[in-house]
Every structure is written in C-alpha cells, then in structure tokens.
Short mmCIF file of C-alpha atoms and ligand atoms in Angstrom, two decimals:
data_model
loop_
_atom_site.label_atom_id
_atom_site.label_comp_id
_atom_site.label_asym_id
_atom_site.label_seq_id
_atom_site.Cartn_x
_atom_site.Cartn_y
_atom_site.Cartn_z
CA UNK A 1305 0.00 0.00 0.00
CA UNK A 1306 2.79 2.40 0.97
CA UNK A 1307 4.49 1.69 -2.37
CA UNK A 1308 1.29 2.65 -4.23
CA UNK A 1309 1.10 5.86 -2.28
CA UNK A 1310 4.69 6.72 -3.18
CA UNK A 1311 4.15 5.94 -6.85
CA UNK A 1312 0.99 8.10 -7.00
CA UNK A 1313 2.38 11.05 -5.07
CA UNK A 1314 6.02 10.85 -6.11
CA UNK A 1315 7.20 11.13 -2.51
CA UNK A 1316 7.77 8.88 0.49
CA UNK A 1317 5.48 9.77 3.37
CA UNK A 1318 6.24 8.79 6.96
CA UNK A 1319 3.46 6.83 8.68
CA UNK A 1320 4.82 6.54 12.25
CA UNK A 1321 4.60 8.57 15.42
CA UNK A 1322 7.18 11.37 15.63
CA UNK A 1323 8.46 11.74 19.19
CA UNK A 1324 11.74 13.48 20.05
CA UNK A 1325 12.97 13.22 16.46
CA UNK A 1326 12.37 9.44 16.28
CA UNK A 1327 9.75 7.84 14.05
CA UNK A 1328 8.18 4.79 15.67
CA UNK A 1329 5.47 2.25 14.88
CA UNK A 1330 3.49 2.93 18.05
CA UNK A 1331 2.11 0.44 20.56
CA UNK A 1332 -1.58 0.40 19.61
CA UNK A 1333 -1.49 -0.89 16.04
CA UNK A 1334 -2.44 1.26 13.07
CA UNK A 1335 -5.26 3.42 11.70
CA UNK A 1336 -6.36 2.90 8.07
CA UNK A 1337 -6.42 6.03 5.90
CA UNK A 1338 -9.27 5.90 3.36
CA UNK A 1339 -9.39 7.54 -0.08
CA UNK A 1340 -12.88 9.18 -0.04
CA UNK A 1341 -12.93 9.06 -3.86
CA UNK A 1342 -12.73 5.24 -4.01
CA UNK A 1343 -13.48 4.13 -0.43
CA UNK A 1344 -10.20 2.10 -0.55
CA UNK A 1345 -7.55 2.08 2.16
CA UNK A 1346 -4.40 3.86 0.95
CA UNK A 1347 -2.13 3.61 4.01
CA UNK A 1348 -1.87 2.50 7.63
CA UNK A 1349 -0.67 5.09 10.12
CA UNK A 1350 0.59 4.49 13.67
CA UNK A 1351 -2.06 4.87 16.38
CA UNK A 1352 -0.74 6.68 19.48
CA UNK A 1353 -1.79 5.69 23.01
CA UNK A 1354 -2.28 8.27 25.79
CA UNK A 1355 1.07 7.12 27.28
CA UNK A 1356 2.85 7.78 23.97
CA UNK A 1357 1.21 11.21 23.74
CA UNK A 1358 2.55 12.02 27.22
CA UNK A 1359 5.98 10.81 26.04
CA UNK A 1360 5.67 13.34 23.19
CA UNK A 1361 4.88 16.05 25.75
CA UNK A 1362 8.08 15.03 27.57
CA UNK A 1363 10.08 15.35 24.34
CA UNK A 1364 8.60 18.79 23.65
CA UNK A 1365 9.31 19.86 27.24
CA UNK A 1366 12.94 18.69 26.98
CA UNK A 1367 13.41 20.61 23.71
CA UNK A 1368 11.76 23.80 25.03
CA UNK A 1369 14.67 25.60 26.77
CA UNK A 1370 16.97 25.15 23.77
CA UNK A 1371 14.42 26.26 21.22
CA UNK A 1372 13.19 29.22 23.30
CA UNK A 1373 16.83 30.37 23.60
CA UNK A 1374 17.52 29.95 19.88
CA UNK A 1375 17.86 33.42 18.31
CA UNK A 1376 14.61 34.55 16.68
CA UNK A 1377 16.47 35.01 13.38
CA UNK A 1378 17.57 31.36 13.46
CA UNK A 1379 14.04 30.17 14.30
CA UNK A 1380 12.73 32.32 11.46
CA UNK A 1381 15.28 30.95 9.00
CA UNK A 1382 14.24 27.37 9.76
CA UNK A 1383 10.62 28.31 9.05
CA UNK A 1384 11.66 30.06 5.84
CA UNK A 1385 13.50 26.91 4.68
CA UNK A 1386 10.39 24.86 5.50
CA UNK A 1387 8.36 27.27 3.32
CA UNK A 1388 10.76 26.73 0.43
CA UNK A 1389 10.74 22.93 0.82
CA UNK A 1390 6.93 22.88 0.88
CA UNK A 1391 6.73 24.94 -2.30
CA UNK A 1392 9.33 22.71 -3.98
CA UNK A 1393 7.25 19.62 -3.04
CA UNK A 1394 3.86 21.27 -3.67
CA UNK A 1395 2.71 18.85 -6.38
CA UNK A 1396 3.49 15.71 -4.38
CA UNK A 1397 2.01 17.17 -1.17
CA UNK A 1398 -1.16 18.15 -3.05
CA UNK A 1399 -1.57 14.65 -4.49
CA UNK A 1400 -1.10 13.15 -1.04
CA UNK A 1401 -3.79 15.47 0.33
CA UNK A 1402 -6.26 14.52 -2.43
CA UNK A 1403 -5.80 10.85 -1.58
CA UNK A 1404 -6.64 11.25 2.11
CA UNK A 1405 -9.14 14.13 1.99
CA UNK A 1406 -10.80 13.83 -1.44
CA UNK A 1407 -10.66 17.50 -2.46
CA UNK A 1408 -9.98 18.39 -6.11
CA UNK A 1409 -6.28 18.65 -7.01
CA UNK A 1410 -6.53 22.38 -7.72
CA UNK A 1411 -7.99 22.98 -4.23
CA UNK A 1412 -5.21 20.84 -2.74
CA UNK A 1413 -2.51 22.80 -4.61
CA UNK A 1414 -4.05 26.07 -3.42
CA UNK A 1415 -4.03 24.74 0.13
CA UNK A 1416 -0.35 23.76 -0.02
CA UNK A 1417 0.60 27.27 -1.16
CA UNK A 1418 -1.62 28.79 1.56
CA UNK A 1419 -0.19 26.38 4.16
CA UNK A 1420 3.43 27.12 3.20
CA UNK A 1421 2.71 30.84 3.38
CA UNK A 1422 2.14 30.52 7.16
CA UNK A 1423 5.77 29.40 7.46
CA UNK A 1424 6.98 32.34 5.36
CA UNK A 1425 4.80 34.86 7.23
CA UNK A 1426 5.82 33.62 10.69
CA UNK A 1427 9.49 33.39 9.60
CA UNK A 1428 9.17 37.16 9.19
CA UNK A 1429 7.18 37.67 12.42
CA UNK A 1430 9.71 35.70 14.52
CA UNK A 1431 11.99 38.75 14.57
CA UNK A 1432 9.19 41.23 15.38
CA UNK A 1433 8.23 40.21 18.92
CA UNK A 1434 8.16 43.69 20.43
CA UNK A 1435 7.89 44.74 24.07
CA UNK A 1436 7.31 48.03 25.88
CA UNK A 1437 9.48 50.18 28.12
CA UNK A 1438 7.82 53.14 29.80
CA UNK A 1439 8.03 55.28 32.92
CA UNK A 1440 5.45 54.48 35.60
CA UNK A 1441 2.95 57.34 36.06
CA UNK A 1442 4.37 57.93 39.57
CA UNK A 1443 7.85 58.39 38.08
CA UNK A 1444 9.20 55.92 40.65
CA UNK A 1445 10.21 53.12 38.27
CA UNK A 1446 10.15 51.81 34.72
CA UNK A 1447 7.60 49.35 33.39
CA UNK A 1448 9.05 46.66 31.13
CA UNK A 1449 6.73 44.42 29.17
CA UNK A 1450 8.03 41.37 27.28
CA UNK A 1451 6.43 38.53 25.35
CA UNK A 1452 7.88 35.16 26.30
CA UNK A 1453 7.05 31.79 24.68
CA UNK A 1454 4.03 30.29 26.45
CA UNK A 1455 5.67 26.83 26.60
CA UNK A 1456 4.71 23.38 25.34
CA UNK A 1457 1.69 23.64 23.04
CA UNK A 1458 -0.77 20.88 22.13
CA UNK A 1459 -2.16 21.44 18.63
CA UNK A 1460 -5.35 19.64 17.54
CA UNK A 1461 -6.40 19.96 13.89
CA UNK A 1462 -9.36 18.92 11.68
CA UNK A 1463 -9.43 16.95 8.42
CA UNK A 1464 -10.76 19.66 6.12
CA UNK A 1465 -7.48 21.60 5.67
CA UNK A 1466 -4.97 18.90 6.67
CA UNK A 1467 -1.84 20.96 5.91
CA UNK A 1468 -2.92 24.57 6.47
CA UNK A 1469 -4.49 24.02 9.90
CA UNK A 1470 -1.19 22.42 10.99
CA UNK A 1471 1.09 25.16 9.60
CA UNK A 1472 -1.21 27.94 10.87
CA UNK A 1473 -0.41 26.66 14.40
CA UNK A 1474 3.15 25.29 14.03
CA UNK A 1475 4.39 28.48 12.29
CA UNK A 1476 3.54 30.95 15.08
CA UNK A 1477 4.36 28.45 17.85
CA UNK A 1478 7.89 27.90 16.53
CA UNK A 1479 8.36 31.59 15.74
CA UNK A 1480 7.48 32.46 19.35
CA UNK A 1481 9.92 29.85 20.74
CA UNK A 1482 7.39 27.18 21.76
CA UNK A 1483 7.65 23.44 21.14
CA UNK A 1484 4.61 21.42 20.08
CA UNK A 1485 2.76 18.12 19.99
CA UNK A 1486 0.43 17.95 16.99
CA UNK A 1487 -2.56 15.62 16.99
CA UNK A 1488 -3.95 15.59 13.45
CA UNK A 1489 -7.42 14.30 12.52
CA UNK A 1490 -7.43 10.51 12.07
CA UNK A 1491 -8.96 10.89 8.58
CA UNK A 1492 -5.98 12.95 7.31
CA UNK A 1493 -2.77 12.24 9.26
CA UNK A 1494 -0.50 11.90 6.20
CA UNK A 1495 -0.30 15.59 5.28
CA UNK A 1496 0.55 16.47 8.89
CA UNK A 1497 3.29 13.81 9.00
CA UNK A 1498 4.68 15.08 5.68
CA UNK A 1499 4.78 18.66 7.05
CA UNK A 1500 6.63 17.43 10.16
CA UNK A 1501 9.22 15.65 7.98
CA UNK A 1502 9.73 18.90 6.03
CA UNK A 1503 10.33 20.86 9.25
CA UNK A 1504 12.93 18.32 10.26
CA UNK A 1505 14.62 18.61 6.83
CA UNK A 1506 14.55 22.39 7.29
CA UNK A 1507 16.72 22.04 10.42
CA UNK A 1508 14.15 22.27 13.20
CA UNK A 1509 15.77 20.36 16.11
CA UNK A 1510 14.48 17.01 17.38
CA UNK A 1511 11.64 17.30 19.90
CA UNK A 1512 10.51 20.77 18.80
CA UNK A 1513 7.74 19.26 16.64
CA UNK A 1514 6.15 15.95 17.69
CA UNK A 1515 3.18 14.28 15.95
CA UNK A 1516 0.78 11.73 17.44
CA UNK A 1517 -1.98 10.50 15.12
CA UNK A 1518 -4.56 8.49 17.04
CA UNK A 1519 -7.92 6.80 16.68
CA UNK A 1520 -8.75 7.69 20.30
CA UNK A 1521 -8.59 11.50 20.30
CA UNK A 1522 -10.49 11.98 23.58
CA UNK A 1523 -8.19 10.00 25.91
CA UNK A 1524 -5.03 11.08 24.07
CA UNK A 1525 -5.78 14.81 24.21
CA UNK A 1526 -7.10 14.58 27.80
CA UNK A 1527 -3.86 12.86 28.91
CA UNK A 1528 -1.81 15.68 27.40
CA UNK A 1529 -4.00 18.42 28.89
CA UNK A 1530 -3.71 16.80 32.34
CA UNK A 1531 0.11 17.06 32.14
CA UNK A 1532 1.29 20.20 33.92
CA UNK A 1533 4.15 20.61 31.41
CA UNK A 1534 1.55 21.61 28.77
CA UNK A 1535 0.75 25.35 28.86
CA UNK A 1536 -1.18 25.90 25.64
CA UNK A 1537 -3.97 24.29 23.63
CA UNK A 1538 -4.61 25.47 20.10
CA UNK A 1539 -7.65 23.68 18.65
CA UNK A 1540 -9.39 23.87 15.29
CA UNK A 1541 -12.54 21.84 14.86
CA UNK A 1542 -16.20 21.72 15.73
CA UNK A 1543 -17.81 23.89 18.39
CA UNK A 1544 -19.09 20.72 20.07
CA UNK A 1545 -15.58 19.28 20.60
CA UNK A 1546 -14.17 22.74 21.36
CA UNK A 1547 -16.61 23.06 24.25
CA UNK A 1548 -15.50 19.68 25.68
CA UNK A 1549 -11.82 20.67 25.40
CA UNK A 1550 -12.37 24.06 27.07
CA UNK A 1551 -13.93 22.17 29.98
CA UNK A 1552 -10.96 19.76 30.15
CA UNK A 1553 -8.43 22.60 29.84
CA UNK A 1554 -10.11 24.47 32.69
CA UNK A 1555 -8.87 21.79 35.11
CA UNK A 1556 -5.25 22.85 34.54
CA UNK A 1557 -6.07 26.48 33.54
CA UNK A 1558 -4.42 26.00 30.14
CA UNK A 1559 -4.20 28.95 27.76
CA UNK A 1560 -6.65 28.14 24.91
CA UNK A 1561 -7.05 29.33 21.32
CA UNK A 1562 -10.17 27.89 19.70
CA UNK A 1563 -11.05 28.07 15.99
CA UNK A 1564 -14.51 26.50 15.89
CA UNK A 1565 -17.47 26.05 13.58
CA UNK A 1566 -19.02 28.62 11.27
CA UNK A 1567 -22.38 29.37 9.63
CA UNK A 1568 -21.42 32.13 7.20
CA UNK A 1569 -24.14 34.35 5.73
CA UNK A 1570 -23.62 35.61 2.14
CA UNK A 1571 -25.59 38.83 1.59
CA UNK A 1572 -26.37 40.12 -1.90
CA UNK A 1573 -27.93 43.59 -1.92
CA UNK A 1574 -30.16 45.01 -4.67
CA UNK A 1575 -27.36 47.19 -6.11
CA UNK A 1576 -24.76 44.36 -6.21
CA UNK A 1577 -22.89 43.39 -9.35
CA UNK A 1578 -24.68 40.04 -9.72
CA UNK A 1579 -21.99 38.44 -11.88
CA UNK A 1580 -19.34 39.37 -9.30
CA UNK A 1581 -21.59 37.99 -6.54
CA UNK A 1582 -21.97 34.69 -8.41
CA UNK A 1583 -18.20 34.54 -8.90
CA UNK A 1584 -17.70 35.20 -5.17
CA UNK A 1585 -20.37 32.65 -4.26
CA UNK A 1586 -18.57 29.99 -6.30
CA UNK A 1587 -15.48 30.53 -4.16
CA UNK A 1588 -17.21 31.11 -0.81
CA UNK A 1589 -19.40 28.03 -1.26
CA UNK A 1590 -17.31 25.67 -3.35
CA UNK A 1591 -13.70 26.12 -2.19
CA UNK A 1592 -12.89 22.73 -0.70
CA UNK A 1593 -16.25 21.38 -1.94
CA UNK A 1594 -18.07 23.31 0.77
CA UNK A 1595 -16.09 21.58 3.54
CA UNK A 1596 -14.73 24.79 5.05
CA UNK A 1597 -15.51 26.61 8.29
CA UNK A 1598 -15.60 29.76 6.13
CA UNK A 1599 -18.02 28.23 3.59
CA UNK A 1600 -21.02 30.40 2.72
CA UNK A 1601 -23.80 28.46 4.42
CA UNK A 1602 -26.80 30.78 3.97
CA UNK A 1603 -27.43 33.02 0.93
CA UNK A 1604 -29.57 36.07 1.76
CA UNK A 1605 -30.40 37.69 -1.58
CA UNK A 1606 -32.48 40.82 -2.20
CA UNK A 1607 -35.75 40.05 -3.96
CA UNK A 1608 -34.84 42.40 -6.83
CA UNK A 1609 -31.84 40.28 -7.89
CA UNK A 1610 -32.73 36.87 -6.41
CA UNK A 1611 -34.03 35.30 -9.67
CA UNK A 1612 -30.96 36.40 -11.64
CA UNK A 1613 -28.51 35.40 -8.89
CA UNK A 1614 -30.05 31.98 -8.27
CA UNK A 1615 -30.33 31.10 -11.94
CA UNK A 1616 -26.74 32.15 -12.77
CA UNK A 1617 -25.33 30.49 -9.64
CA UNK A 1618 -27.18 27.22 -10.38
CA UNK A 1619 -25.90 27.29 -13.99
CA UNK A 1620 -22.30 27.65 -12.78
CA UNK A 1621 -22.72 24.83 -10.27
CA UNK A 1622 -24.37 22.57 -12.86
CA UNK A 1623 -21.30 22.98 -15.09
CA UNK A 1624 -18.87 21.70 -12.44
CA UNK A 1625 -17.00 18.53 -13.25
CA UNK A 1626 -17.49 16.08 -10.36
CA UNK A 1627 -15.01 13.21 -9.99
CA UNK A 1628 -11.99 11.77 -8.21
CA UNK A 1629 -9.82 14.67 -7.08
CA UNK A 1630 -6.78 13.40 -8.99
CA UNK A 1631 -8.60 13.09 -12.34
CA UNK A 1632 -7.92 15.68 -15.03
CA UNK A 1633 -10.28 18.68 -15.06
CA UNK A 1634 -12.18 17.75 -11.88
CA UNK A 1635 -13.67 20.72 -10.00
CA UNK A 1636 -15.42 18.91 -7.16
CA UNK A 1637 -14.31 15.77 -5.34
CA UNK A 1638 -16.18 13.62 -2.80
CA UNK A 1639 -17.04 14.51 0.78
CA UNK A 1640 -14.66 13.15 3.40
CA UNK A 1641 -16.71 10.18 4.58
CA UNK A 1642 -20.09 8.53 4.46
CA UNK A 1643 -21.38 10.15 7.71
CA UNK A 1644 -20.71 13.60 6.29
CA UNK A 1645 -22.57 12.71 3.11
CA UNK A 1646 -25.55 11.34 5.05
CA UNK A 1647 -25.72 14.55 7.09
CA UNK A 1648 -25.66 16.70 3.93
CA UNK A 1649 -28.42 14.57 2.33
CA UNK A 1650 -30.57 14.83 5.47
CA UNK A 1651 -30.18 18.62 5.57
CA UNK A 1652 -31.29 18.93 1.93
CA UNK A 1653 -34.33 16.72 2.60
CA UNK A 1654 -35.24 18.77 5.67
CA UNK A 1655 -34.93 22.01 3.66
CA UNK A 1656 -37.39 20.78 1.03
CA UNK A 1657 -39.77 19.59 3.78
CA UNK A 1658 -39.48 23.08 5.32
CA UNK A 1659 -40.64 24.63 2.02
CA UNK A 1660 -37.38 25.21 0.06
CA UNK A 1661 -37.57 24.65 -3.72
CA UNK A 1662 -34.92 22.35 -5.19
CA UNK A 1663 -33.36 24.12 -8.19
CA UNK A 1664 -30.35 21.83 -8.74
CA UNK A 1665 -28.90 18.58 -7.42
CA UNK A 1666 -30.30 17.05 -4.24
CA UNK A 1667 -28.86 13.57 -4.74
CA UNK A 1668 -25.73 11.43 -4.36
CA UNK A 1669 -24.32 10.24 -7.72
CA UNK A 1670 -24.40 6.46 -8.17
CA UNK A 1671 -20.65 5.66 -8.02
CA UNK A 1672 -18.07 4.57 -5.46
CA UNK A 1673 -16.80 7.37 -3.23
CA UNK A 1674 -18.67 9.75 -0.92
CA UNK A 1675 -19.95 12.09 -3.63
CA UNK A 1676 -22.84 14.54 -3.37
CA UNK A 1677 -24.08 16.62 -6.31
CA UNK A 1678 -23.87 20.44 -6.26
CA UNK A 1679 -27.24 21.57 -4.93
CA UNK A 1680 -29.19 24.85 -4.91
CA UNK A 1681 -32.40 25.47 -2.94
CA UNK A 1682 -34.42 28.65 -3.53
CA UNK A 1683 -37.13 30.33 -1.44
CA UNK A 1684 -35.90 28.65 1.72
CA UNK A 1685 -37.93 30.03 4.67
CA UNK A 1686 -35.86 31.99 7.21
CA UNK A 1687 -36.92 29.49 9.89
CA UNK A 1688 -35.72 26.35 8.02
CA UNK A 1689 -33.52 23.99 10.05
CA UNK A 1690 -30.77 23.85 7.40
CA UNK A 1691 -29.94 27.52 8.14
CA UNK A 1692 -29.00 26.68 11.73
CA UNK A 1693 -26.45 23.96 10.90
CA UNK A 1694 -22.99 23.85 9.32
CA UNK A 1695 -23.80 22.07 6.01
CA UNK A 1696 -20.17 21.17 5.16
CA UNK A 1697 -21.06 20.19 1.60
CA UNK A 1698 -21.82 21.65 -1.86
CA UNK A 1699 -25.31 22.86 -0.94
CA UNK A 1700 -26.52 26.47 -1.26
CA UNK A 1701 -29.83 27.50 0.40
CA UNK A 1702 -31.13 30.87 -0.88
CA UNK A 1703 -33.37 33.03 1.34
CA UNK A 1704 -34.92 36.18 -0.13
CA UNK A 1705 -35.12 39.54 1.67
CA UNK A 1706 -36.41 43.04 0.94
CA UNK A 1707 -35.05 45.15 3.80
CA UNK A 1708 -31.45 45.76 4.96
CA UNK A 1709 -32.24 45.53 8.69
CA UNK A 1710 -34.15 42.30 8.09
CA UNK A 1711 -31.11 40.86 6.23
CA UNK A 1712 -28.75 41.81 9.07
CA UNK A 1713 -31.10 40.35 11.70
CA UNK A 1714 -31.35 37.05 9.77
CA UNK A 1715 -27.58 36.92 9.25
CA UNK A 1716 -27.00 37.39 12.99
CA UNK A 1717 -29.64 34.84 14.04
CA UNK A 1718 -27.08 32.10 14.79
CA UNK A 1719 -24.83 31.15 17.67
CA UNK A 1720 -21.88 31.15 15.24
CA UNK A 1721 -19.88 34.22 14.22
CA UNK A 1722 -16.87 33.33 12.09
CA UNK A 1723 -17.18 35.12 8.75
CA UNK A 1724 -19.79 36.94 6.62
CA UNK A 1725 -19.81 37.99 2.97
CA UNK A 1726 -21.44 41.18 1.65
CA UNK A 1727 -22.02 42.15 -1.98
CA UNK A 1728 -22.96 45.77 -2.77
CA UNK A 1729 -21.57 48.54 -4.99
CA UNK A 1730 -22.18 51.03 -2.17
CA UNK A 1731 -19.09 50.85 0.03
CA UNK A 1732 -20.76 52.96 2.71
CA UNK A 1733 -23.55 50.36 2.99
CA UNK A 1734 -20.95 47.59 2.87
CA UNK A 1735 -19.00 48.97 5.84
CA UNK A 1736 -22.20 49.81 7.76
CA UNK A 1737 -23.50 46.25 7.32
CA UNK A 1738 -20.07 44.76 8.12
CA UNK A 1739 -19.97 46.66 11.41
CA UNK A 1740 -23.44 45.35 12.32
CA UNK A 1741 -22.66 41.73 11.47
CA UNK A 1742 -21.71 39.57 14.46
CA UNK A 1743 -18.69 37.84 12.95
CA UNK A 1744 -14.93 38.02 13.44
CA UNK A 1745 -14.34 38.55 9.71
CA UNK A 1746 -16.25 40.05 6.76
CA UNK A 1747 -15.52 39.87 3.04
CA UNK A 1748 -16.91 42.84 1.08
CA UNK A 1749 -17.26 41.96 -2.60
CA UNK A 1750 -14.88 39.03 -1.99
CA UNK A 1751 -15.63 35.33 -1.64
CA UNK A 1752 -12.48 34.58 0.35
CA UNK A 1753 -10.98 36.29 3.40
CA UNK A 1754 -8.28 33.83 4.53
CA UNK A 1755 -4.81 35.38 4.44
CA UNK A 1756 -1.81 34.37 6.60
CA UNK A 1757 -1.08 38.09 7.12
CA UNK A 1758 -4.55 38.80 8.60
CA UNK A 1759 -6.09 37.90 11.99
CA UNK A 1760 -8.42 34.95 11.33
CA UNK A 1761 -11.01 33.98 13.93
CA UNK A 1762 -14.54 34.13 15.17
CA UNK A 1763 -16.84 35.61 17.82
CA UNK A 1764 -19.75 33.99 19.70
CA UNK A 1765 -19.50 30.18 19.51
CA UNK A 1766 -17.05 30.28 16.58
CA UNK A 1767 -14.11 30.59 18.91
CA UNK A 1768 -11.58 32.43 21.01
CA UNK A 1769 -8.41 34.08 19.77
CA UNK A 1770 -6.95 34.70 16.31
CA UNK A 1771 -4.59 32.86 13.97
CA UNK A 1772 -2.43 34.55 11.34
CA UNK A 1773 -1.33 38.19 11.33
CA UNK A 1774 0.72 39.44 14.29
CA UNK A 1775 -2.13 38.38 16.60
CA UNK A 1776 -1.47 34.72 15.70
CA UNK A 1777 2.06 35.00 17.08
CA UNK A 1778 0.95 36.64 20.32
CA UNK A 1779 -1.39 33.65 20.98
CA UNK A 1780 1.79 31.62 21.64
CA UNK A 1781 3.30 34.13 24.08
CA UNK A 1782 2.77 35.12 27.70
CA UNK A 1783 3.07 38.75 28.71
CA UNK A 1784 5.77 39.28 31.34
CA UNK A 1785 5.76 42.59 33.25
CA UNK A 1786 8.92 43.61 35.10
CA UNK A 1787 8.86 46.64 37.40
CA UNK A 1788 12.40 48.09 37.50
CA UNK A 1789 13.95 50.79 39.57
CA UNK A 1790 17.09 51.55 37.59
P1 NAD B 2873 -13.95 17.73 15.05
O1 NAD B 2873 -14.25 18.71 16.11
O2 NAD B 2873 -14.74 16.48 14.99
O3 NAD B 2873 -12.42 17.27 15.13
C1 NAD B 2873 -11.38 18.20 15.19
C2 NAD B 2873 -10.19 17.55 15.87
O4 NAD B 2873 -10.54 17.24 17.21
C3 NAD B 2873 -9.74 16.24 15.23
O5 NAD B 2873 -8.34 16.16 15.33
C4 NAD B 2873 -10.40 15.20 16.12
O6 NAD B 2873 -9.72 13.97 16.11
C5 NAD B 2873 -10.30 15.87 17.47
N1 NAD B 2873 -11.29 15.41 18.44
C6 NAD B 2873 -12.51 14.89 18.22
N2 NAD B 2873 -13.10 14.59 19.39
C7 NAD B 2873 -12.22 14.90 20.37
C8 NAD B 2873 -12.25 14.82 21.79
N3 NAD B 2873 -13.30 14.36 22.45
N4 NAD B 2873 -11.17 15.24 22.48
C9 NAD B 2873 -10.10 15.73 21.83
N5 NAD B 2873 -10.01 15.84 20.49
C10 NAD B 2873 -11.06 15.43 19.77
O7 NAD B 2873 -14.02 18.54 13.69
P2 NAD B 2873 -13.78 18.01 12.20
O8 NAD B 2873 -15.00 17.26 11.80
O9 NAD B 2873 -12.46 17.34 12.09
O10 NAD B 2873 -13.66 19.37 11.41
C11 NAD B 2873 -14.75 20.09 11.00
C12 NAD B 2873 -15.05 21.20 11.97
O11 NAD B 2873 -13.91 22.04 12.11
C13 NAD B 2873 -16.16 22.12 11.49
O12 NAD B 2873 -17.00 22.44 12.56
C14 NAD B 2873 -15.41 23.34 11.00
O13 NAD B 2873 -16.17 24.52 10.98
C15 NAD B 2873 -14.29 23.41 11.96
N6 NAD B 2873 -13.19 24.20 11.43
C16 NAD B 2873 -12.97 25.45 11.94
C17 NAD B 2873 -11.96 26.24 11.42
C18 NAD B 2873 -11.72 27.63 11.97
O14 NAD B 2873 -10.66 28.16 11.71
N7 NAD B 2873 -12.63 28.21 12.71
C19 NAD B 2873 -11.16 25.75 10.39
C20 NAD B 2873 -11.41 24.47 9.87
C21 NAD B 2873 -12.43 23.70 10.42
#
C-alpha cells in the first residue's frame, strides 16, 4: 500500500509517530487512511496511546529551553527553509492530500501554497516580537513588558485543511519559541506527518515538533492536557468538541485558542454586481467542496436580484465537473466520509420539507466514493432547520429579503460568528452592514478572506483568539511585566 502511495504522489510519506525526532510504529497498532474518492484504504498510520502522547509532551518539554533560547532570526530561517521545501514539493504534497481528503487537485494545490505561506509569514514575524518600556505614572520606576514563549503547546487539527491548519499553528508556535505536539485528525494524518518531515529537513531540532496521530482522540488529548508541562492548547474543529476541550483545559487552567465552527451568511444587496456575486459565491461556497468553516452556508439575496442570482449560480454549479480529485479537469471531489454525506443529504431533505424549492442537485451520484451533487435550494424560509447547521457540503440555500435591517437580523440569528460575505456597490452600505454583522471577519465583494497576514477567527460560539497576522504570534506568548527601579 505504501508503495502505491509513493508511486501516485512521487514522494515517500512517513506513517509513524514522531516523538523526540524518532519515528516509531506505536504500541496500539495502526489506523487505516481511506481515499474518499474510491473508499479504498491507501495507508496504515501508527495509532498513538495516551502514554505515547505524554511521552511526546516530555520530548517537547525537553526541547523547550533550547528552542526558546535559539535566536529569533535562526528560528525564522528554519521556518523560511520549510516554506521553500513545501513549495518545492507542492505537487506531491497536493496529491497526497487529495488521496486522504478527497478535495480536487486544484484545491489541494491552493491549500499547499496557503499552508506554506504561514511558514513564510511567521518566519518574518519571529523577529518582530516587540515589548514596551515606559516610565510608571508615579515616576518611581520603569515598566518593562516582554512577550515570552508560552511553553509546550498541544495542537489539535481537523481533516478539512490537513496541511494549512497544521502550519497555521506550528508556524507561530515555533516563531514564538514554543515546542509542540500535533494531533492531526485521524482521517488525514498523512499531510501532517509530511509537514513534520519537512520541518525536520529544514533544520528544526528534534523534539521541537512531535506528531501523534490516534484513533482515540479523547483519551489522548485529555492525557496531554492533564500534564502540567503543557501550557497551551490550540484547537481547530467543531464547536461541540471545542466546548469539551475548554472544559478539560479548565482543570489545569491551560491557555486556549479555539477556531470553531461557522455558519457564514452571504448577503447580496439590490445594487450588487450580480456576476461578481456569483463569482464570489462559487469561491465562498465551493472552495474545498463546501467543507470549510468559512463556507457560505446561507445566501440572503435581495428580492430584486434573487431570480438572476439563483439562476446564474445554479448554472455555474451545474457545469462543475465532479469526480476523483486526482482526475484531469475535476472541479469537485467527494465529501470526506459517508457520515458527512448522510448529514448533507438529510439537511437537503429537511430544507425541502421546510418549504425550500430544489433548483439543482439534491442527490448522491451512483458511483463509489462519498460524492454529493452540487445543490441549490431557492425560497428557503428563514426558519428552516438547514440555516441553523454547518452544512459542510456543496449545498446552497437561498433566502430572499427586501429590507437591509431584516437581512442583518437574519444573518446574525445564529450562535456562530466566524465570517460573513457582503455584496454591494455602495461601500458605505458595505462597511455599515459589516460593522453590524456579528462575525470576526467580513468579506466585502470578496468570496475569500483567509490570508496568513490577517487575523483569522470568530466571535460567539465560533471561537476564542486569532490565527495569522501578528495576533497569531501573540497567541503563543505570555506577557511578562517587570517593574524596574534603575
Ligand atoms: P472535530 O471537532 O470532529 O475534530 C477536530 C479535531 O478534534 C480532530 O483532530 C479530532 O480527532 C479531534 N477530536 C474529536 N473529538 C475529540 C475529543 N473528544 N477530544 C479531543 N479531540 C477530539 O471537527 P472536524 O469534523 O475534524 O472538522 C470540521 C469542523 O472544524 C467544522 O466544525 C469546522 O467549521 C471546523 N473548522 C474550523 C476552522 C476555523 O478556523 N474556525 C477551520 C477548519 C475547520
């Protein structure tokens, strides 16, 4: 199986646990990795036990003083080399990602470039960890403020962006001087292991980055969070699991950054450039086949342009080439697994029961793999159940509105608050609406907001903290205040 993988990707991918610079088979057997486009097993990856995860914490703790004392320029240069190695291997890494995640090759290539960019960005940020020196208001002393590495960080990542969610955490952690234990999603451990091998090739010392794939995430992560040597948890995944981990982390008062679920509204106002809105909708909905926390989940379209928007959007979706992510010209691959596909199918059925009109799709193609056809639903009532759930698939429910305040109220009627999209030619309206939307990020006349140089994150139940930008680096630091009488 491993030989097949190497011949398809053109690279050798490690499949063991990485602890203290040593790759090992692990004590609890292996986890099969499934190609969602064929339903076949493509590799077996080592399955870490809680004891092995704690061993990885020990390795990260042992490597911490040396790495924290390594000059920021040297830490940055290692990240910069990792960026260059990822770009040099982009084709092979993208093929590997398609095999374990299912996404179309062009989406996988885009993710590798995006993922590598976190290493380049944080290579630059490593040398910009500023502090403050000021005179106390009383004049009696000076106030010194420094940012020190927070310590050993546990990183838990989802399957939907198997490389970028890892680099978005490893980049700032290493730049700040922290050491890490990464627990990737069991569906997609190969990309994370490949990234770890690249960091090692780039000269990152043994023990600074450890990786523990596991089929038993709960006990493994709990064991690490119970270890007092761990000072940071950075989690990306569902709100449901995030809530459980916040509870666990509260026992040891661990510093937490949480990137959780989304339910992005996509607002198209009456004066919008409809063709531009359709173009943006294609990206906001279809990047990663809809399996993105930033995916447009609810389309609120002004009555005056709703017919034109829905018809043009459905025509673009109908023209997409659905197939195995590695096949030539494919735009949309399968969903990650059969449970995800069942959930998407149930949501579409519930939307039609709630009164939505099926314009396109609404079925799973009859072929191996976890495929679901691009789907558009029009005239979905604002109260429909589908609007309250993360769809995580290629399904676009359209709700019509006539009044700006009504559109804002509907957009905000969710416990999530990650990202929103607004289409209007009136920038004043765009900014006004953006300020009223309860989300951490807004795209105005853009279907994508993600940028390693910008602070990514949500409000409400979409999370705590920010990744990317300078803010992403500060998440891996503690503020130290020193009062000095000099
Ligand atoms: P998930 O919450 O099921 O899993 C995420 C990670 O947590 C995986 O590594 C998983 O193995 C682990 N996990 C699961 N149960 C656990 C437990 N009890 N204890 C410890 N770890 C546990 O999410 P998913 O299905 O892998 O990913 C999809 C979700 O991730 C969606 O909700 C999506 O919106 C969210 N997401 C958010 C962002 C963001 O930046 N806000 C980015 C990507 C994905």
